[in-house]
């Protein structure tokens, strides 16, 4: 993406200190989403590297991954699969647990959402420590599918999430 475009998108994201708790600088993408040109550029830039890569499914991680993954899936002519917080999915599901700064969290996917051999792109709004995306990638592999890429709008490079995900193709638009 052009440097000017990166700067424009960065300027469109609202940064909120000490939310949801003290010491966190929260990157609020709602201010980017409401600008039609910024939203379009973001979806296009997320999609671009994965065109022609034979993506079958785009997985979105609840909740903000649900905003970006569906338009990327549509643009790639792929399907969309939601990866949800526990207790939300109605049919038989698989769960993955992952470490947080304090304690653990978990995510779920329908057992029949992915067929072995499918080519998967995982999308979320932001990569911080990489714990969330890494857990989802591991789950995809356990289901016998291939993780073609991990795709984020924002990357907090100082948290070195990418180091944890070295075996994957990690793509992000806006690095901080
Ligand atoms: P991590 O597992 O540490 O990479 O955290 C990534 C997940 O937490 C993503 O689903 C993000 O939406 C959310 N997240 C973590 N840190 C922030 C932040 N500073 N601003 C906005 N969202 C964040």
PDB file of N, CA and C in Angstrom, residues 20-116:
ATOM      1  N   UNK A  20      -9.822  -1.213  27.104  1.00  0.00           N
ATOM      2  CA  UNK A  20     -10.832  -1.402  28.167  1.00  0.00           C
ATOM      3  C   UNK A  20     -10.253  -1.401  29.584  1.00  0.00           C
ATOM      4  N   UNK A  21      -8.905  -1.355  29.699  1.00  0.00           N
ATOM      5  CA  UNK A  21      -8.365  -1.208  31.058  1.00  0.00           C
ATOM      6  C   UNK A  21      -7.098  -0.359  31.034  1.00  0.00           C
ATOM      7  N   UNK A  22      -6.675   0.075  32.168  1.00  0.00           N
ATOM      8  CA  UNK A  22      -5.523   0.973  32.290  1.00  0.00           C
ATOM      9  C   UNK A  22      -4.282   0.381  31.616  1.00  0.00           C
ATOM     10  N   UNK A  23      -3.567   1.221  30.878  1.00  0.00           N
ATOM     11  CA  UNK A  23      -2.333   0.775  30.235  1.00  0.00           C
ATOM     12  C   UNK A  23      -2.522   0.282  28.810  1.00  0.00           C
ATOM     13  N   UNK A  24      -3.774   0.075  28.376  1.00  0.00           N
ATOM     14  CA  UNK A  24      -4.035  -0.380  26.995  1.00  0.00           C
ATOM     15  C   UNK A  24      -4.360   0.836  26.126  1.00  0.00           C
ATOM     16  N   UNK A  25      -3.695   0.906  24.960  1.00  0.00           N
ATOM     17  CA  UNK A  25      -4.071   1.905  23.951  1.00  0.00           C
ATOM     18  C   UNK A  25      -4.934   1.165  22.932  1.00  0.00           C
ATOM     19  N   UNK A  26      -6.217   1.476  22.923  1.00  0.00           N
ATOM     20  CA  UNK A  26      -7.178   0.747  22.093  1.00  0.00           C
ATOM     21  C   UNK A  26      -7.299   1.394  20.715  1.00  0.00           C
ATOM     22  N   UNK A  27      -7.166   0.571  19.670  1.00  0.00           N
ATOM     23  CA  UNK A  27      -7.303   1.062  18.292  1.00  0.00           C
ATOM     24  C   UNK A  27      -8.747   0.846  17.853  1.00  0.00           C
ATOM     25  N   UNK A  28      -9.499   1.927  17.790  1.00  0.00           N
ATOM     26  CA  UNK A  28     -10.936   1.888  17.499  1.00  0.00           C
ATOM     27  C   UNK A  28     -11.155   2.079  16.001  1.00  0.00           C
ATOM     28  N   UNK A  29     -11.522   0.995  15.318  1.00  0.00           N
ATOM     29  CA  UNK A  29     -11.674   1.056  13.854  1.00  0.00           C
ATOM     30  C   UNK A  29     -13.034   1.605  13.408  1.00  0.00           C
ATOM     31  N   UNK A  30     -13.928   1.875  14.344  1.00  0.00           N
ATOM     32  CA  UNK A  30     -15.256   2.364  13.924  1.00  0.00           C
ATOM     33  C   UNK A  30     -15.150   3.691  13.169  1.00  0.00           C
ATOM     34  N   UNK A  31     -14.141   4.487  13.510  1.00  0.00           N
ATOM     35  CA  UNK A  31     -13.978   5.787  12.846  1.00  0.00           C
ATOM     36  C   UNK A  31     -13.428   5.628  11.422  1.00  0.00           C
ATOM     37  N   UNK A  32     -12.752   4.510  11.177  1.00  0.00           N
ATOM     38  CA  UNK A  32     -12.294   4.196   9.811  1.00  0.00           C
ATOM     39  C   UNK A  32     -13.458   3.655   8.983  1.00  0.00           C
ATOM     40  N   UNK A  33     -14.249   2.786   9.611  1.00  0.00           N
ATOM     41  CA  UNK A  33     -15.347   2.105   8.906  1.00  0.00           C
ATOM     42  C   UNK A  33     -16.381   3.070   8.356  1.00  0.00           C
ATOM     43  N   UNK A  34     -16.610   4.175   9.075  1.00  0.00           N
ATOM     44  CA  UNK A  34     -17.684   5.075   8.630  1.00  0.00           C
ATOM     45  C   UNK A  34     -17.271   5.957   7.459  1.00  0.00           C
ATOM     46  N   UNK A  35     -15.971   5.922   7.114  1.00  0.00           N
ATOM     47  CA  UNK A  35     -15.507   6.668   5.937  1.00  0.00           C
ATOM     48  C   UNK A  35     -15.470   5.707   4.751  1.00  0.00           C
ATOM     49  N   UNK A  36     -16.350   5.921   3.781  1.00  0.00           N
ATOM     50  CA  UNK A  36     -16.515   4.932   2.710  1.00  0.00           C
ATOM     51  C   UNK A  36     -15.215   4.664   1.959  1.00  0.00           C
ATOM     52  N   UNK A  37     -14.426   5.722   1.690  1.00  0.00           N
ATOM     53  CA  UNK A  37     -13.178   5.510   0.935  1.00  0.00           C
ATOM     54  C   UNK A  37     -12.174   4.702   1.764  1.00  0.00           C
ATOM     55  N   UNK A  38     -12.095   4.973   3.045  1.00  0.00           N
ATOM     56  CA  UNK A  38     -11.165   4.241   3.920  1.00  0.00           C
ATOM     57  C   UNK A  38     -11.573   2.776   4.045  1.00  0.00           C
ATOM     58  N   UNK A  39     -12.871   2.543   4.203  1.00  0.00           N
ATOM     59  CA  UNK A  39     -13.356   1.158   4.332  1.00  0.00           C
ATOM     60  C   UNK A  39     -13.034   0.386   3.053  1.00  0.00           C
ATOM     61  N   UNK A  40     -13.304   1.004   1.922  1.00  0.00           N
ATOM     62  CA  UNK A  40     -13.046   0.343   0.641  1.00  0.00           C
ATOM     63  C   UNK A  40     -11.557   0.031   0.467  1.00  0.00           C
ATOM     64  N   UNK A  41     -10.701   1.025   0.772  1.00  0.00           N
ATOM     65  CA  UNK A  41      -9.243   0.822   0.634  1.00  0.00           C
ATOM     66  C   UNK A  41      -8.753  -0.276   1.565  1.00  0.00           C
ATOM     67  N   UNK A  42      -9.299  -0.317   2.767  1.00  0.00           N
ATOM     68  CA  UNK A  42      -8.882  -1.334   3.739  1.00  0.00           C
ATOM     69  C   UNK A  42      -9.231  -2.733   3.244  1.00  0.00           C
ATOM     70  N   UNK A  43     -10.470  -2.901   2.791  1.00  0.00           N
ATOM     71  CA  UNK A  43     -10.887  -4.225   2.311  1.00  0.00           C
ATOM     72  C   UNK A  43     -10.067  -4.621   1.084  1.00  0.00           C
ATOM     73  N   UNK A  44      -9.839  -3.674   0.190  1.00  0.00           N
ATOM     74  CA  UNK A  44      -9.062  -3.973  -1.011  1.00  0.00           C
ATOM     75  C   UNK A  44      -7.629  -4.373  -0.648  1.00  0.00           C
ATOM     76  N   UNK A  45      -7.027  -3.638   0.296  1.00  0.00           N
ATOM     77  CA  UNK A  45      -5.642  -3.930   0.687  1.00  0.00           C
ATOM     78  C   UNK A  45      -5.531  -5.260   1.447  1.00  0.00           C
ATOM     79  N   UNK A  46      -6.561  -5.602   2.218  1.00  0.00           N
ATOM     80  CA  UNK A  46      -6.561  -6.905   2.907  1.00  0.00           C
ATOM     81  C   UNK A  46      -6.666  -8.039   1.888  1.00  0.00           C
ATOM     82  N   UNK A  47      -7.435  -7.789   0.821  1.00  0.00           N
ATOM     83  CA  UNK A  47      -7.733  -8.818  -0.180  1.00  0.00           C
ATOM     84  C   UNK A  47      -6.579  -9.049  -1.161  1.00  0.00           C
ATOM     85  N   UNK A  48      -5.936  -7.954  -1.553  1.00  0.00           N
ATOM     86  CA  UNK A  48      -4.984  -7.956  -2.677  1.00  0.00           C
ATOM     87  C   UNK A  48      -3.969  -9.098  -2.672  1.00  0.00           C
ATOM     88  N   UNK A  49      -3.215  -9.324  -1.555  1.00  0.00           N
ATOM     89  CA  UNK A  49      -2.173 -10.359  -1.592  1.00  0.00           C
ATOM     90  C   UNK A  49      -2.720 -11.775  -1.733  1.00  0.00           C
ATOM     91  N   UNK A  50      -4.009 -11.954  -1.506  1.00  0.00           N
ATOM     92  CA  UNK A  50      -4.569 -13.308  -1.501  1.00  0.00           C
ATOM     93  C   UNK A  50      -5.428 -13.602  -2.730  1.00  0.00           C
ATOM     94  N   UNK A  51      -5.449 -12.673  -3.670  1.00  0.00           N
ATOM     95  CA  UNK A  51      -6.149 -12.931  -4.930  1.00  0.00           C
ATOM     96  C   UNK A  51      -5.380 -14.006  -5.702  1.00  0.00           C
ATOM     97  N   UNK A  52      -6.093 -14.937  -6.288  1.00  0.00           N
ATOM     98  CA  UNK A  52      -5.454 -15.982  -7.083  1.00  0.00           C
ATOM     99  C   UNK A  52      -4.738 -17.028  -6.246  1.00  0.00           C
ATOM    100  N   UNK A  53      -4.945 -17.008  -4.925  1.00  0.00           N
ATOM    101  CA  UNK A  53      -4.273 -17.985  -4.049  1.00  0.00           C
ATOM    102  C   UNK A  53      -5.175 -19.184  -3.733  1.00  0.00           C
ATOM    103  N   UNK A  54      -6.306 -19.252  -4.381  1.00  0.00           N
ATOM    104  CA  UNK A  54      -7.191 -20.405  -4.193  1.00  0.00           C
ATOM    105  C   UNK A  54      -7.786 -20.506  -2.806  1.00  0.00           C
ATOM    106  N   UNK A  55      -8.144 -19.359  -2.235  1.00  0.00           N
ATOM    107  CA  UNK A  55      -8.759 -19.365  -0.895  1.00  0.00           C
ATOM    108  C   UNK A  55     -10.186 -19.923  -0.991  1.00  0.00           C
ATOM    109  N   UNK A  56     -10.477 -20.940  -0.198  1.00  0.00           N
ATOM    110  CA  UNK A  56     -11.835 -21.500  -0.161  1.00  0.00           C
ATOM    111  C   UNK A  56     -12.701 -20.796   0.878  1.00  0.00           C
ATOM    112  N   UNK A  57     -12.088 -20.519   2.047  1.00  0.00           N
ATOM    113  CA  UNK A  57     -12.852 -19.947   3.160  1.00  0.00           C
ATOM    114  C   UNK A  57     -12.076 -18.833   3.833  1.00  0.00           C
ATOM    115  N   UNK A  58     -12.790 -17.786   4.212  1.00  0.00           N
ATOM    116  CA  UNK A  58     -12.194 -16.738   5.044  1.00  0.00           C
ATOM    117  C   UNK A  58     -12.818 -16.862   6.430  1.00  0.00           C
ATOM    118  N   UNK A  59     -11.966 -17.042   7.440  1.00  0.00           N
ATOM    119  CA  UNK A  59     -12.441 -17.127   8.824  1.00  0.00           C
ATOM    120  C   UNK A  59     -12.330 -15.764   9.485  1.00  0.00           C
ATOM    121  N   UNK A  60     -13.403 -15.329  10.129  1.00  0.00           N
ATOM    122  CA  UNK A  60     -13.384 -14.082  10.888  1.00  0.00           C
ATOM    123  C   UNK A  60     -13.455 -14.394  12.366  1.00  0.00           C
ATOM    124  N   UNK A  61     -12.662 -13.676  13.161  1.00  0.00           N
ATOM    125  CA  UNK A  61     -12.633 -13.911  14.599  1.00  0.00           C
ATOM    126  C   UNK A  61     -13.539 -12.893  15.295  1.00  0.00           C
ATOM    127  N   UNK A  62     -14.483 -13.404  16.133  1.00  0.00           N
ATOM    128  CA  UNK A  62     -15.413 -12.525  16.855  1.00  0.00           C
ATOM    129  C   UNK A  62     -14.639 -11.551  17.743  1.00  0.00           C
ATOM    130  N   UNK A  63     -14.980 -10.284  17.821  1.00  0.00           N
ATOM    131  CA  UNK A  63     -16.115  -9.704  17.134  1.00  0.00           C
ATOM    132  C   UNK A  63     -15.671  -8.859  15.929  1.00  0.00           C
ATOM    133  N   UNK A  64     -14.561  -8.148  16.046  1.00  0.00           N
ATOM    134  CA  UNK A  64     -14.243  -7.203  14.966  1.00  0.00           C
ATOM    135  C   UNK A  64     -13.753  -7.879  13.689  1.00  0.00           C
ATOM    136  N   UNK A  65     -13.341  -9.143  13.800  1.00  0.00           N
ATOM    137  CA  UNK A  65     -13.006  -9.897  12.588  1.00  0.00           C
ATOM    138  C   UNK A  65     -14.238 -10.099  11.716  1.00  0.00           C
ATOM    139  N   UNK A  66     -15.427 -10.051  12.349  1.00  0.00           N
ATOM    140  CA  UNK A  66     -16.683 -10.223  11.596  1.00  0.00           C
ATOM    141  C   UNK A  66     -16.973  -9.025  10.699  1.00  0.00           C
ATOM    142  N   UNK A  67     -16.320  -7.917  10.956  1.00  0.00           N
ATOM    143  CA  UNK A  67     -16.540  -6.725  10.124  1.00  0.00           C
ATOM    144  C   UNK A  67     -15.741  -6.826   8.835  1.00  0.00           C
ATOM    145  N   UNK A  68     -14.505  -7.313   8.943  1.00  0.00           N
ATOM    146  CA  UNK A  68     -13.605  -7.297   7.786  1.00  0.00           C
ATOM    147  C   UNK A  68     -13.611  -8.603   6.974  1.00  0.00           C
ATOM    148  N   UNK A  69     -13.799  -9.739   7.639  1.00  0.00           N
ATOM    149  CA  UNK A  69     -13.697 -11.014   6.919  1.00  0.00           C
ATOM    150  C   UNK A  69     -14.774 -11.182   5.832  1.00  0.00           C
ATOM    151  N   UNK A  70     -16.044 -10.845   6.090  1.00  0.00           N
ATOM    152  CA  UNK A  70     -17.045 -11.079   5.037  1.00  0.00           C
ATOM    153  C   UNK A  70     -16.790 -10.311   3.732  1.00  0.00           C
ATOM    154  N   UNK A  71     -16.455  -9.006   3.758  1.00  0.00           N
ATOM    155  CA  UNK A  71     -16.183  -8.366   2.468  1.00  0.00           C
ATOM    156  C   UNK A  71     -14.932  -8.923   1.769  1.00  0.00           C
ATOM    157  N   UNK A  72     -13.954  -9.381   2.553  1.00  0.00           N
ATOM    158  CA  UNK A  72     -12.768 -10.007   1.942  1.00  0.00           C
ATOM    159  C   UNK A  72     -13.185 -11.326   1.279  1.00  0.00           C
ATOM    160  N   UNK A  73     -14.011 -12.105   1.977  1.00  0.00           N
ATOM    161  CA  UNK A  73     -14.496 -13.376   1.417  1.00  0.00           C
ATOM    162  C   UNK A  73     -15.267 -13.128   0.121  1.00  0.00           C
ATOM    163  N   UNK A  74     -16.128 -12.124   0.153  1.00  0.00           N
ATOM    164  CA  UNK A  74     -16.933 -11.785  -1.032  1.00  0.00           C
ATOM    165  C   UNK A  74     -16.021 -11.435  -2.202  1.00  0.00           C
ATOM    166  N   UNK A  75     -15.000 -10.614  -1.929  1.00  0.00           N
ATOM    167  CA  UNK A  75     -14.084 -10.182  -2.994  1.00  0.00           C
ATOM    168  C   UNK A  75     -13.271 -11.350  -3.548  1.00  0.00           C
ATOM    169  N   UNK A  76     -12.992 -12.329  -2.716  1.00  0.00           N
ATOM    170  CA  UNK A  76     -12.191 -13.490  -3.153  1.00  0.00           C
ATOM    171  C   UNK A  76     -13.079 -14.614  -3.698  1.00  0.00           C
ATOM    172  N   UNK A  77     -14.386 -14.376  -3.703  1.00  0.00           N
ATOM    173  CA  UNK A  77     -15.359 -15.419  -4.079  1.00  0.00           C
ATOM    174  C   UNK A  77     -15.165 -16.669  -3.218  1.00  0.00           C
ATOM    175  N   UNK A  78     -14.897 -16.437  -1.941  1.00  0.00           N
ATOM    176  CA  UNK A  78     -14.718 -17.529  -0.980  1.00  0.00           C
ATOM    177  C   UNK A  78     -15.917 -17.538  -0.034  1.00  0.00           C
ATOM    178  N   UNK A  79     -16.007 -18.583   0.792  1.00  0.00           N
ATOM    179  CA  UNK A  79     -17.029 -18.620   1.838  1.00  0.00           C
ATOM    180  C   UNK A  79     -16.538 -17.900   3.078  1.00  0.00           C
ATOM    181  N   UNK A  80     -17.461 -17.626   3.983  1.00  0.00           N
ATOM    182  CA  UNK A  80     -17.112 -16.993   5.263  1.00  0.00           C
ATOM    183  C   UNK A  80     -17.490 -17.931   6.407  1.00  0.00           C
ATOM    184  N   UNK A  81     -16.585 -18.051   7.372  1.00  0.00           N
ATOM    185  CA  UNK A  81     -16.856 -18.873   8.558  1.00  0.00           C
ATOM    186  C   UNK A  81     -16.589 -18.039   9.812  1.00  0.00           C
ATOM    187  N   UNK A  82     -17.588 -17.949  10.707  1.00  0.00           N
ATOM    188  CA  UNK A  82     -17.360 -17.235  11.962  1.00  0.00           C
ATOM    189  C   UNK A  82     -16.681 -18.120  13.009  1.00  0.00           C
ATOM    190  N   UNK A  83     -15.666 -17.563  13.660  1.00  0.00           N
ATOM    191  CA  UNK A  83     -15.035 -18.217  14.817  1.00  0.00           C
ATOM    192  C   UNK A  83     -15.534 -17.429  16.024  1.00  0.00           C
ATOM    193  N   UNK A  84     -16.312 -18.119  16.902  1.00  0.00           N
ATOM    194  CA  UNK A  84     -17.093 -17.380  17.884  1.00  0.00           C
ATOM    195  C   UNK A  84     -16.654 -17.585  19.324  1.00  0.00           C
ATOM    196  N   UNK A  85     -17.077 -16.663  20.156  1.00  0.00           N
ATOM    197  CA  UNK A  85     -16.846 -16.800  21.591  1.00  0.00           C
ATOM    198  C   UNK A  85     -17.698 -17.959  22.111  1.00  0.00           C
ATOM    199  N   UNK A  86     -17.281 -18.598  23.206  1.00  0.00           N
ATOM    200  CA  UNK A  86     -17.966 -19.808  23.688  1.00  0.00           C
ATOM    201  C   UNK A  86     -19.461 -19.608  23.914  1.00  0.00           C
ATOM    202  N   UNK A  87     -20.225 -20.658  23.568  1.00  0.00           N
ATOM    203  CA  UNK A  87     -21.655 -20.678  23.860  1.00  0.00           C
ATOM    204  C   UNK A  87     -22.534 -20.025  22.816  1.00  0.00           C
ATOM    205  N   UNK A  88     -21.977 -19.585  21.698  1.00  0.00           N
ATOM    206  CA  UNK A  88     -22.774 -18.859  20.688  1.00  0.00           C
ATOM    207  C   UNK A  88     -23.199 -19.754  19.522  1.00  0.00           C
ATOM    208  N   UNK A  89     -22.380 -20.744  19.182  1.00  0.00           N
ATOM    209  CA  UNK A  89     -22.676 -21.554  17.994  1.00  0.00           C
ATOM    210  C   UNK A  89     -23.664 -22.668  18.341  1.00  0.00           C
ATOM    211  N   UNK A  90     -24.660 -22.893  17.481  1.00  0.00           N
ATOM    212  CA  UNK A  90     -25.727 -23.835  17.824  1.00  0.00           C
ATOM    213  C   UNK A  90     -25.431 -25.316  17.555  1.00  0.00           C
ATOM    214  N   UNK A  91     -24.561 -25.617  16.592  1.00  0.00           N
ATOM    215  CA  UNK A  91     -24.371 -27.029  16.207  1.00  0.00           C
ATOM    216  C   UNK A  91     -23.074 -27.574  16.822  1.00  0.00           C
ATOM    217  N   UNK A  92     -22.769 -28.834  16.498  1.00  0.00           N
ATOM    218  CA  UNK A  92     -21.568 -29.480  17.053  1.00  0.00           C
ATOM    219  C   UNK A  92     -20.338 -28.642  16.747  1.00  0.00           C
ATOM    220  N   UNK A  93     -19.483 -28.449  17.747  1.00  0.00           N
ATOM    221  CA  UNK A  93     -18.360 -27.523  17.543  1.00  0.00           C
ATOM    222  C   UNK A  93     -17.065 -28.027  18.165  1.00  0.00           C
ATOM    223  N   UNK A  94     -15.975 -27.400  17.741  1.00  0.00           N
ATOM    224  CA  UNK A  94     -14.652 -27.648  18.301  1.00  0.00           C
ATOM    225  C   UNK A  94     -14.232 -26.379  19.023  1.00  0.00           C
ATOM    226  N   UNK A  95     -13.450 -26.567  20.102  1.00  0.00           N
ATOM    227  CA  UNK A  95     -13.038 -25.407  20.889  1.00  0.00           C
ATOM    228  C   UNK A  95     -11.516 -25.340  20.974  1.00  0.00           C
ATOM    229  N   UNK A  96     -10.989 -24.125  21.018  1.00  0.00           N
ATOM    230  CA  UNK A  96      -9.556 -23.966  21.275  1.00  0.00           C
ATOM    231  C   UNK A  96      -9.383 -22.965  22.418  1.00  0.00           C
ATOM    232  N   UNK A  97      -8.465 -23.310  23.319  1.00  0.00           N
ATOM    233  CA  UNK A  97      -8.184 -22.430  24.450  1.00  0.00           C
ATOM    234  C   UNK A  97      -6.829 -21.769  24.224  1.00  0.00           C
ATOM    235  N   UNK A  98      -6.685 -20.525  24.640  1.00  0.00           N
ATOM    236  CA  UNK A  98      -5.386 -19.860  24.459  1.00  0.00           C
ATOM    237  C   UNK A  98      -5.094 -18.933  25.628  1.00  0.00           C
ATOM    238  N   UNK A  99      -3.817 -18.621  25.778  1.00  0.00           N
ATOM    239  CA  UNK A  99      -3.344 -17.824  26.919  1.00  0.00           C
ATOM    240  C   UNK A  99      -3.621 -16.341  26.716  1.00  0.00           C
ATOM    241  N   UNK A 100      -4.062 -15.692  27.782  1.00  0.00           N
ATOM    242  CA  UNK A 100      -4.127 -14.237  27.789  1.00  0.00           C
ATOM    243  C   UNK A 100      -3.057 -13.752  28.770  1.00  0.00           C
ATOM    244  N   UNK A 101      -2.947 -12.445  28.917  1.00  0.00           N
ATOM    245  CA  UNK A 101      -1.984 -11.909  29.875  1.00  0.00           C
ATOM    246  C   UNK A 101      -2.264 -12.495  31.269  1.00  0.00           C
ATOM    247  N   UNK A 102      -3.545 -12.489  31.638  1.00  0.00           N
ATOM    248  CA  UNK A 102      -3.955 -13.134  32.883  1.00  0.00           C
ATOM    249  C   UNK A 102      -5.016 -14.165  32.535  1.00  0.00           C
ATOM    250  N   UNK A 103      -4.713 -15.439  32.737  1.00  0.00           N
ATOM    251  CA  UNK A 103      -5.697 -16.491  32.502  1.00  0.00           C
ATOM    252  C   UNK A 103      -5.768 -16.957  31.059  1.00  0.00           C
ATOM    253  N   UNK A 104      -6.918 -17.538  30.716  1.00  0.00           N
ATOM    254  CA  UNK A 104      -7.085 -18.080  29.368  1.00  0.00           C
ATOM    255  C   UNK A 104      -8.427 -17.627  28.799  1.00  0.00           C
ATOM    256  N   UNK A 105      -8.559 -17.808  27.481  1.00  0.00           N
ATOM    257  CA  UNK A 105      -9.812 -17.516  26.797  1.00  0.00           C
ATOM    258  C   UNK A 105     -10.048 -18.638  25.805  1.00  0.00           C
ATOM    259  N   UNK A 106     -11.222 -18.702  25.219  1.00  0.00           N
ATOM    260  CA  UNK A 106     -11.412 -19.736  24.206  1.00  0.00           C
ATOM    261  C   UNK A 106     -12.340 -19.267  23.086  1.00  0.00           C
ATOM    262  N   UNK A 107     -12.240 -19.964  21.975  1.00  0.00           N
ATOM    263  CA  UNK A 107     -13.034 -19.683  20.782  1.00  0.00           C
ATOM    264  C   UNK A 107     -13.577 -21.000  20.248  1.00  0.00           C
ATOM    265  N   UNK A 108     -14.673 -20.908  19.485  1.00  0.00           N
ATOM    266  CA  UNK A 108     -15.296 -22.120  18.942  1.00  0.00           C
ATOM    267  C   UNK A 108     -15.590 -21.982  17.444  1.00  0.00           C
ATOM    268  N   UNK A 109     -15.619 -23.137  16.797  1.00  0.00           N
ATOM    269  CA  UNK A 109     -15.951 -23.185  15.366  1.00  0.00           C
ATOM    270  C   UNK A 109     -16.848 -24.407  15.145  1.00  0.00           C
ATOM    271  N   UNK A 110     -17.772 -24.314  14.227  1.00  0.00           N
ATOM    272  CA  UNK A 110     -18.590 -25.498  13.918  1.00  0.00           C
ATOM    273  C   UNK A 110     -17.687 -26.589  13.344  1.00  0.00           C
ATOM    274  N   UNK A 111     -17.935 -27.793  13.834  1.00  0.00           N
ATOM    275  CA  UNK A 111     -17.145 -28.959  13.427  1.00  0.00           C
ATOM    276  C   UNK A 111     -17.167 -29.181  11.915  1.00  0.00           C
ATOM    277  N   UNK A 112     -18.320 -28.859  11.285  1.00  0.00           N
ATOM    278  CA  UNK A 112     -18.452 -29.101   9.842  1.00  0.00           C
ATOM    279  C   UNK A 112     -18.183 -27.833   9.010  1.00  0.00           C
ATOM    280  N   UNK A 113     -17.586 -26.801   9.648  1.00  0.00           N
ATOM    281  CA  UNK A 113     -17.364 -25.534   8.933  1.00  0.00           C
ATOM    282  C   UNK A 113     -16.256 -25.661   7.893  1.00  0.00           C
ATOM    283  N   UNK A 114     -15.305 -26.554   8.189  1.00  0.00           N
ATOM    284  CA  UNK A 114     -14.129 -26.710   7.317  1.00  0.00           C
ATOM    285  C   UNK A 114     -14.008 -28.174   6.903  1.00  0.00           C
ATOM    286  N   UNK A 115     -13.723 -28.383   5.629  1.00  0.00           N
ATOM    287  CA  UNK A 115     -13.489 -29.729   5.100  1.00  0.00           C
ATOM    288  C   UNK A 115     -11.972 -29.899   4.950  1.00  0.00           C
ATOM    289  N   UNK A 116     -11.409 -31.054   5.341  1.00  0.00           N
ATOM    290  CA  UNK A 116      -9.960 -31.258   5.193  1.00  0.00           C
ATOM    291  C   UNK A 116      -9.494 -30.926   3.774  1.00  0.00           C
TER     292      UNK A 116
END
